[in-house]
Short mmCIF file of C-alpha atoms and ligand atoms in Angstrom, two decimals:
data_model
loop_
_atom_site.label_atom_id
_atom_site.label_comp_id
_atom_site.label_asym_id
_atom_site.label_seq_id
_atom_site.Cartn_x
_atom_site.Cartn_y
_atom_site.Cartn_z
CA MET A 1 30.65 46.75 5.92
CA SER A 2 29.33 49.03 3.56
CA ILE A 3 31.54 52.01 3.43
CA ASP A 4 30.76 55.38 2.93
CA LEU A 5 31.39 56.60 -0.48
CA ALA A 6 31.28 60.42 0.30
CA ALA A 7 33.57 60.54 3.80
CA THR A 8 36.38 57.90 2.02
CA LEU A 9 36.87 60.51 -0.90
CA ALA A 10 37.19 63.57 0.87
CA ASP A 11 39.52 61.61 3.39
CA LEU A 12 41.65 60.85 -0.01
CA VAL A 13 41.02 64.49 -1.26
CA ARG A 14 42.49 65.69 1.72
CA ILE A 15 45.54 63.32 1.74
CA PRO A 16 47.80 64.86 -1.30
CA SER A 17 49.71 62.47 -3.71
CA VAL A 18 50.70 65.22 -6.75
CA ASN A 19 52.65 63.63 -9.51
CA PRO A 20 55.65 66.45 -9.75
CA MET A 21 55.84 64.55 -13.48
CA GLY A 22 59.62 65.94 -13.78
CA ARG A 23 59.34 69.53 -11.56
CA THR A 24 61.07 70.58 -8.68
CA ASP A 25 59.50 73.22 -7.65
CA LEU A 26 57.26 71.72 -5.62
CA PRO A 27 56.91 71.27 -2.04
CA ALA A 28 57.86 68.46 -0.93
CA ASP A 29 55.23 67.40 1.44
CA ILE A 30 52.42 67.15 -1.66
CA LEU A 31 54.42 64.79 -3.99
CA TYR A 32 54.22 61.57 -4.21
CA GLU A 33 51.80 58.45 -3.21
CA PRO A 34 52.99 57.38 -0.01
CA ARG A 35 49.89 59.10 2.71
CA VAL A 36 47.76 57.76 0.04
CA THR A 37 48.58 54.43 -0.16
CA ALA A 38 48.98 53.97 4.09
CA TYR A 39 45.11 55.11 4.50
CA LEU A 40 44.28 52.56 1.68
CA GLU A 41 46.18 49.56 3.43
CA GLU A 42 44.88 50.84 6.50
CA ARG A 43 41.19 50.96 5.21
CA LEU A 44 41.89 47.10 3.30
CA ARG A 45 43.55 45.99 6.67
CA SER A 46 40.65 46.96 8.85
CA LEU A 47 38.55 45.04 6.55
CA GLY A 48 40.40 41.84 7.62
CA ALA A 49 42.12 41.59 3.75
CA ALA A 50 45.65 41.43 3.75
CA PRO A 51 47.62 44.47 1.01
CA GLN A 52 51.08 43.88 -0.05
CA ARG A 53 53.27 46.21 -1.09
CA GLN A 54 55.10 46.28 -4.51
CA SER A 55 57.89 48.76 -4.67
CA VAL A 56 57.96 50.83 -7.64
CA LEU A 57 60.58 53.28 -6.69
CA PRO A 58 62.40 54.41 -3.62
CA GLY A 59 58.90 55.45 -1.43
CA ARG A 60 56.60 54.87 -4.06
CA ASP A 61 54.54 51.51 -3.94
CA ASN A 62 51.75 49.92 -6.00
CA LEU A 63 48.94 48.28 -3.12
CA ILE A 64 47.60 44.75 -4.26
CA THR A 65 45.11 42.87 -2.29
CA VAL A 66 43.62 39.70 -3.39
CA TYR A 67 39.35 38.47 -2.40
CA GLU A 68 39.22 35.20 -1.96
CA PRO A 69 35.48 33.62 -3.22
CA PRO A 70 33.99 31.01 -1.29
CA GLY A 71 34.75 27.70 -3.65
CA SER A 72 37.04 27.37 -6.63
CA PRO A 73 36.36 31.13 -8.50
CA SER A 74 35.42 30.59 -12.06
CA ARG A 75 37.67 34.00 -13.12
CA THR A 76 39.97 36.58 -11.80
CA ILE A 77 39.44 40.19 -12.02
CA VAL A 78 41.68 43.40 -11.84
CA PHE A 79 40.10 46.56 -10.62
CA GLU A 80 43.35 49.03 -11.33
CA CYS A 81 43.04 52.72 -9.94
CA HIS A 82 46.19 55.17 -9.64
CA GLN A 83 46.98 56.81 -6.71
CA ASP A 84 48.63 60.23 -8.39
CA THR A 85 47.19 63.19 -9.39
CA VAL A 86 48.57 65.84 -11.22
CA PRO A 87 49.81 69.39 -9.82
CA VAL A 88 47.40 71.78 -8.12
CA ASP A 89 49.06 74.84 -9.35
CA ALA A 90 46.66 77.69 -10.45
CA MET A 91 43.41 75.93 -8.57
CA ILE A 92 40.45 78.29 -7.65
CA VAL A 93 39.10 76.12 -5.12
CA ASP A 94 41.28 74.24 -2.37
CA PRO A 95 42.72 71.51 -4.08
CA PHE A 96 42.96 69.62 -0.79
CA GLY A 97 39.90 70.59 0.25
CA ALA A 98 37.20 68.55 -0.03
CA LYS A 99 34.25 71.13 0.04
CA VAL A 100 31.10 69.63 -1.65
CA GLU A 101 28.41 72.41 -2.38
CA GLY A 102 25.40 71.35 -4.94
CA GLY A 103 26.12 67.17 -5.15
CA LYS A 104 29.74 68.02 -6.39
CA LEU A 105 33.30 67.29 -4.35
CA PHE A 106 35.84 69.17 -5.22
CA GLY A 107 39.41 69.11 -5.13
CA ARG A 108 42.46 67.76 -6.89
CA GLY A 109 42.08 64.26 -7.87
CA SER A 110 38.52 63.92 -7.36
CA CYS A 111 37.71 63.14 -10.10
CA ASP A 112 41.33 61.44 -11.66
CA VAL A 113 40.89 59.66 -10.04
CA LYS A 114 39.91 59.28 -6.46
CA GLY A 115 36.84 58.93 -6.95
CA GLY A 116 37.60 56.10 -8.85
CA ALA A 117 39.68 54.46 -6.22
CA THR A 118 36.83 54.66 -3.58
CA VAL A 119 34.28 53.39 -5.38
CA MET A 120 36.32 50.46 -6.04
CA LEU A 121 37.41 50.29 -1.96
CA ALA A 122 33.90 49.98 -1.51
CA ALA A 123 33.09 47.34 -4.39
CA PHE A 124 35.70 45.16 -3.05
CA ALA A 125 34.44 45.95 0.88
CA ARG A 126 31.37 44.25 -0.03
CA LEU A 127 32.47 41.81 -1.52
CA PHE A 128 34.63 40.81 1.26
CA LYS A 129 31.47 41.16 3.90
CA GLU A 130 29.04 39.65 1.87
CA ARG A 131 31.03 36.98 -0.01
CA PRO A 132 28.52 36.10 -3.25
CA VAL A 133 28.51 32.48 -4.39
CA GLY A 134 29.97 32.11 -8.13
CA SER A 135 31.97 35.85 -7.34
CA ALA A 136 34.92 35.99 -9.05
CA ARG A 137 38.49 36.53 -7.30
CA VAL A 138 39.22 39.90 -7.31
CA LEU A 139 43.01 41.86 -7.03
CA LEU A 140 42.51 45.41 -6.30
CA CYS A 141 45.58 47.43 -7.26
CA TYR A 142 46.18 50.64 -6.67
CA THR A 143 49.13 52.12 -9.16
CA VAL A 144 51.69 54.49 -8.80
CA ASP A 145 53.21 57.02 -11.65
CA GLU A 146 49.92 57.16 -13.84
CA GLU A 147 50.16 60.90 -14.60
CA HIS A 148 53.55 60.88 -15.31
CA THR A 149 55.74 58.11 -16.70
CA PHE A 150 53.04 54.63 -15.82
CA LEU A 151 56.04 52.81 -14.28
CA GLY A 152 53.13 51.21 -11.52
CA VAL A 153 51.20 49.67 -14.30
CA GLN A 154 54.51 48.59 -15.65
CA GLU A 155 55.76 46.91 -12.08
CA LEU A 156 52.52 44.71 -11.56
CA MET A 157 52.63 43.34 -14.94
CA LYS A 158 56.37 42.82 -15.12
CA GLN A 159 55.64 40.98 -11.49
CA GLY A 160 53.59 38.86 -14.37
CA LEU A 161 49.54 40.06 -13.24
CA LYS A 162 47.32 36.64 -14.60
CA ALA A 163 43.79 37.73 -15.20
CA ASP A 164 40.66 37.03 -17.04
CA ALA A 165 39.75 40.93 -16.97
CA ALA A 166 40.57 44.33 -15.84
CA ILE A 167 38.55 46.94 -15.08
CA VAL A 168 40.83 50.03 -15.33
CA ALA A 169 39.38 53.48 -13.33
CA GLU A 170 39.30 56.89 -15.23
CA PRO A 171 36.38 59.45 -15.48
CA THR A 172 34.05 58.34 -17.63
CA LEU A 173 30.63 58.89 -16.98
CA LEU A 174 29.67 55.46 -16.44
CA ASN A 175 30.61 54.47 -19.62
CA ILE A 176 32.73 51.63 -21.48
CA VAL A 177 36.09 52.61 -22.95
CA ARG A 178 37.46 50.28 -25.09
CA ALA A 179 39.70 51.37 -27.27
CA HIS A 180 42.73 54.86 -27.64
CA LYS A 181 45.21 56.45 -28.85
CA GLY A 182 49.10 56.03 -27.59
CA VAL A 183 51.31 58.71 -27.51
CA VAL A 184 55.02 58.93 -28.59
CA ARG A 185 57.07 62.01 -27.56
CA TRP A 186 60.46 62.75 -28.90
CA VAL A 187 63.38 65.43 -28.27
CA VAL A 188 65.20 65.66 -31.73
CA GLU A 189 68.67 67.88 -31.74
CA THR A 190 70.44 69.07 -34.30
CA PRO A 191 74.33 69.27 -34.18
CA GLY A 192 75.78 72.53 -35.75
CA ARG A 193 79.02 74.04 -34.95
CA ALA A 194 79.61 78.03 -33.12
CA CYS A 195 80.96 80.61 -34.69
CA HIS A 196 81.08 84.50 -34.37
CA SER A 197 77.72 85.50 -36.79
CA SER A 198 80.34 87.98 -38.05
CA ARG A 199 81.73 85.11 -40.00
CA PRO A 200 79.39 82.46 -39.92
CA GLU A 201 80.50 80.36 -42.97
CA ASN A 202 83.57 79.17 -40.18
CA GLY A 203 80.42 77.58 -38.53
CA VAL A 204 77.29 75.24 -38.56
CA ASN A 205 74.05 76.47 -38.24
CA ALA A 206 71.84 74.23 -36.06
CA ILE A 207 68.89 76.81 -37.02
CA TYR A 208 69.39 76.00 -40.31
CA ARG A 209 69.74 72.36 -40.21
CA MET A 210 66.38 72.28 -38.43
CA GLY A 211 64.85 74.50 -40.54
CA ARG A 212 65.56 71.65 -43.18
CA LEU A 213 63.94 68.32 -40.60
CA LEU A 214 60.51 70.71 -40.34
CA ALA A 215 59.71 70.42 -43.58
CA ALA A 216 60.87 66.32 -43.89
CA ILE A 217 58.63 65.79 -40.33
CA GLU A 218 55.84 68.37 -42.50
CA ALA A 219 56.06 65.97 -44.72
CA TYR A 220 55.92 62.50 -43.10
CA ALA A 221 52.34 63.92 -41.34
CA ALA A 222 50.97 64.13 -44.65
CA ASP A 223 52.39 60.59 -44.99
CA LEU A 224 50.92 60.07 -42.47
CA HIS A 225 47.26 60.82 -42.80
CA ALA A 226 47.75 59.53 -45.67
CA ARG A 227 47.75 55.75 -44.57
CA ALA A 228 44.90 53.81 -43.58
CA PRO A 229 43.57 54.99 -40.52
CA ASP A 230 42.78 53.02 -37.55
CA PRO A 231 38.72 51.86 -38.29
CA LEU A 232 37.87 53.26 -34.43
CA LEU A 233 40.13 56.16 -33.72
CA GLY A 234 41.49 57.18 -37.16
CA PRO A 235 44.20 58.71 -38.16
CA ARG A 236 48.48 58.09 -36.80
CA THR A 237 49.37 61.79 -36.13
CA ILE A 238 52.68 63.72 -35.05
CA SER A 239 53.11 67.41 -34.33
CA VAL A 240 56.20 69.57 -33.49
CA GLY A 241 54.79 71.14 -30.01
CA ARG A 242 58.24 73.40 -29.68
CA ILE A 243 61.29 75.04 -30.92
CA LEU A 244 64.21 75.65 -29.01
CA GLY A 245 67.87 76.98 -30.38
CA GLY A 246 70.67 79.65 -30.25
CA VAL A 247 71.70 81.48 -27.83
CA SER A 248 71.71 85.59 -29.44
CA ALA A 249 72.05 87.26 -32.77
CA ASN A 250 75.53 87.44 -32.86
CA THR A 251 75.70 83.54 -32.69
CA VAL A 252 75.84 80.85 -35.28
CA PRO A 253 73.76 78.03 -32.86
CA ASP A 254 75.55 74.77 -32.13
CA VAL A 255 72.20 72.73 -31.82
CA CYS A 256 68.46 72.85 -32.27
CA ARG A 257 66.02 71.48 -30.41
CA ILE A 258 62.36 70.74 -30.96
CA ASP A 259 59.82 67.92 -29.56
CA VAL A 260 56.99 65.76 -30.92
CA ASP A 261 54.84 64.06 -30.78
CA ARG A 262 53.30 61.20 -32.00
CA ARG A 263 49.60 59.36 -31.05
CA LEU A 264 49.78 55.93 -32.44
CA VAL A 265 46.91 53.40 -33.24
CA PRO A 266 46.18 50.13 -32.58
CA GLY A 267 49.26 47.93 -33.98
CA GLU A 268 51.59 50.10 -33.72
CA SER A 269 54.46 50.35 -31.31
CA ALA A 270 56.85 53.27 -30.40
CA THR A 271 59.81 51.41 -31.28
CA ASP A 272 58.63 50.95 -34.37
CA ALA A 273 57.21 54.12 -34.92
CA GLY A 274 60.18 55.77 -34.11
CA ASN A 275 62.11 53.64 -36.51
CA ASP A 276 60.01 54.35 -39.35
CA LEU A 277 60.24 58.04 -38.52
CA GLU A 278 64.12 58.15 -38.28
CA SER A 279 64.67 56.36 -41.78
CA PHE A 280 61.95 58.31 -43.19
CA LEU A 281 63.51 61.63 -42.46
CA LYS A 282 67.01 60.30 -43.67
CA SER A 283 66.33 59.51 -46.79
CA PHE A 284 64.70 62.96 -47.45
CA LYS A 285 66.26 65.33 -49.29
CA GLY A 286 68.51 67.42 -47.82
CA ILE A 287 69.00 65.73 -44.70
CA ASP A 288 72.89 64.96 -45.48
CA PHE A 289 73.96 66.02 -41.23
CA PRO A 290 73.47 63.24 -37.86
CA PHE A 291 70.49 63.81 -35.72
CA ALA A 292 69.05 61.66 -32.76
CA LEU A 293 65.19 61.03 -32.32
CA LYS A 294 65.08 60.42 -27.98
CA GLU A 295 62.66 59.46 -25.96
CA SER A 296 61.42 61.70 -23.50
CA HIS A 297 58.60 60.87 -21.30
CA ALA A 298 57.56 57.29 -21.17
CA PRO A 299 55.39 56.16 -23.85
CA CYS A 300 51.66 55.09 -23.25
CA GLY A 301 50.47 52.14 -25.70
CA PRO A 302 47.21 52.63 -27.72
CA LEU A 303 44.21 50.22 -26.03
CA SER A 304 43.14 47.78 -28.63
CA PRO A 305 39.52 46.22 -28.88
CA GLU A 306 41.08 43.36 -29.43
CA LEU A 307 40.22 41.31 -26.70
CA SER A 308 37.36 43.38 -24.87
CA GLY A 309 34.33 42.20 -26.82
CA PRO A 310 32.83 39.74 -24.49
CA LEU A 311 34.19 41.68 -21.83
CA VAL A 312 32.28 45.04 -23.03
CA LYS A 313 29.08 42.66 -23.34
CA GLU A 314 28.90 41.60 -19.99
CA PHE A 315 30.69 44.69 -17.71
CA GLY A 316 28.08 46.70 -20.05
CA ALA A 317 24.80 44.34 -18.99
CA ALA A 318 25.90 45.22 -15.12
CA ILE A 319 26.03 49.07 -16.03
CA ASP A 320 22.48 48.88 -17.67
CA SER A 321 21.25 46.68 -14.33
CA VAL A 322 21.75 50.04 -12.68
CA THR A 323 21.56 53.08 -14.83
CA GLY A 324 19.72 51.18 -17.58
CA LYS A 325 21.71 52.44 -20.58
CA HIS A 326 25.98 53.12 -21.05
CA GLU A 327 28.17 54.02 -24.43
CA VAL A 328 30.98 52.43 -25.55
CA GLN A 329 33.69 54.85 -26.22
CA VAL A 330 36.96 55.62 -27.91
CA VAL A 331 38.70 58.36 -26.13
CA PRO A 332 41.52 60.97 -26.69
CA PHE A 333 43.26 59.76 -23.83
CA GLY A 334 46.16 57.46 -22.63
CA THR A 335 45.54 54.94 -19.75
CA ASP A 336 46.89 52.03 -18.41
CA ALA A 337 44.16 50.04 -19.52
CA SER A 338 46.86 49.91 -22.62
CA THR A 339 49.75 48.23 -21.16
CA ILE A 340 47.61 45.51 -19.31
CA ALA A 341 46.37 44.62 -22.57
CA LYS A 342 49.38 44.38 -23.53
CA GLY A 343 50.02 42.11 -21.72
CA GLY A 344 47.00 39.50 -22.59
CA ILE A 345 44.54 40.62 -19.87
CA PRO A 346 41.12 42.10 -21.70
CA ALA A 347 41.00 45.33 -20.03
CA ILE A 348 38.37 48.00 -20.47
CA VAL A 349 38.39 52.05 -18.89
CA PHE A 350 35.31 52.52 -16.65
CA GLY A 351 34.25 54.76 -13.62
CA PRO A 352 32.22 57.58 -11.94
CA GLY A 353 33.69 61.26 -13.33
CA ASP A 354 33.57 62.97 -16.29
CA ILE A 355 37.04 63.64 -18.12
CA ALA A 356 36.16 67.36 -19.01
CA GLN A 357 36.84 68.03 -15.17
CA ALA A 358 39.76 65.89 -14.52
CA HIS A 359 42.90 68.23 -13.82
CA THR A 360 41.00 71.67 -14.26
CA LYS A 361 41.48 74.62 -12.02
CA ASP A 362 38.39 73.43 -10.23
CA GLU A 363 38.48 70.08 -10.76
CA TRP A 364 34.67 68.06 -8.66
CA ILE A 365 32.53 65.57 -9.28
CA ASP A 366 29.57 64.17 -9.50
CA LEU A 367 29.11 62.14 -5.63
CA ALA A 368 25.56 61.25 -7.70
CA GLN A 369 27.80 58.75 -9.79
CA LEU A 370 30.08 57.07 -6.87
CA GLU A 371 26.96 54.97 -5.36
CA PRO A 372 26.17 53.60 -9.31
CA ALA A 373 29.70 52.93 -10.17
CA ALA A 374 29.99 50.92 -6.71
CA GLU A 375 27.13 48.45 -7.46
CA ILE A 376 28.36 47.86 -11.40
CA LEU A 377 31.94 46.51 -10.08
CA PHE A 378 30.31 44.40 -7.34
CA ARG A 379 27.27 43.38 -9.67
CA PHE A 380 30.13 42.75 -12.34
CA ALA A 381 32.53 40.57 -10.12
CA SER A 382 29.66 38.63 -8.71
CA ARG A 383 27.85 38.36 -11.03
CA THR A 384 24.54 38.95 -8.95
ZN1 LIG B 401 43.24 59.42 -13.98
#
């Protein structure tokens, strides 16, 4: 029952599962995960497994399948992988063509993260077939909405997921990622009062107010940078990425808005970070007007390596037994692993493919990485 890795990946790439990420201008027939969910469900059923759906949003389900080993399992392992991809605008290869050339398979999701979905399915299928003595109980979890608001993994944890270790699929070139920063984003508005620009004294200029707030945020950025950095991930950072305000030169603006991005290190929460920024700004000279921080994007927590020490060693040994080498890394991008680790389950990130090709206009994966990745997952779960 060993599965054909390249053919399975090609199937998955040909089935669109685009996360619109808040956009409303994309064709409906490529959106969301239900077609991929149905495909994986069918494949798992054909193994004799009993996949269960967990509703996250209407038409968007996590898919959870249990492998029960012979005897009483010594531990439970989670294989977690998201089903969605980013949109396909401006791609220069057919996003759903799954073309193979020079040992690479091209298409949206090939690298992030349908390659990971494929190798997890393959390792799971092999466990089901061979039922190795001493193997772990494995929960294979395909989640929705990782690329936008992380609702799939949040639902998984809300339903009380319990396990001793979790491997989260993302492209890591068969290395281990044990830590990453988190991110929280806010929209901040300054209110004003509009009037004709010929009598500006009759209004309140929201852009002037924002100017003062921006100076305060710049001072806060320096303050953050001066704090003790995380030993692995470096300093906390904040950045203002966009500003919008005003309607015309002859109108005093009544509102100005900015988008703020704050990177979190282990030990920080999005709420604490927001409170800290707000109290800094409120006590800053010249900020004598109301403003509010509103989260504009679901925050992704930082992945702390605190719980995963033994897991990193053990999984590293499984990698070495297959490829002979691996690195233990920290990365700048967020993953579902932080949400799982926050629930008390040691979690690391691992998978075939290179994050450099994720979300790109010619996204591809090196097919030669699939087989070793599946073998590593199988060996880790079966401890052989
Ligand atoms: Zn991903």
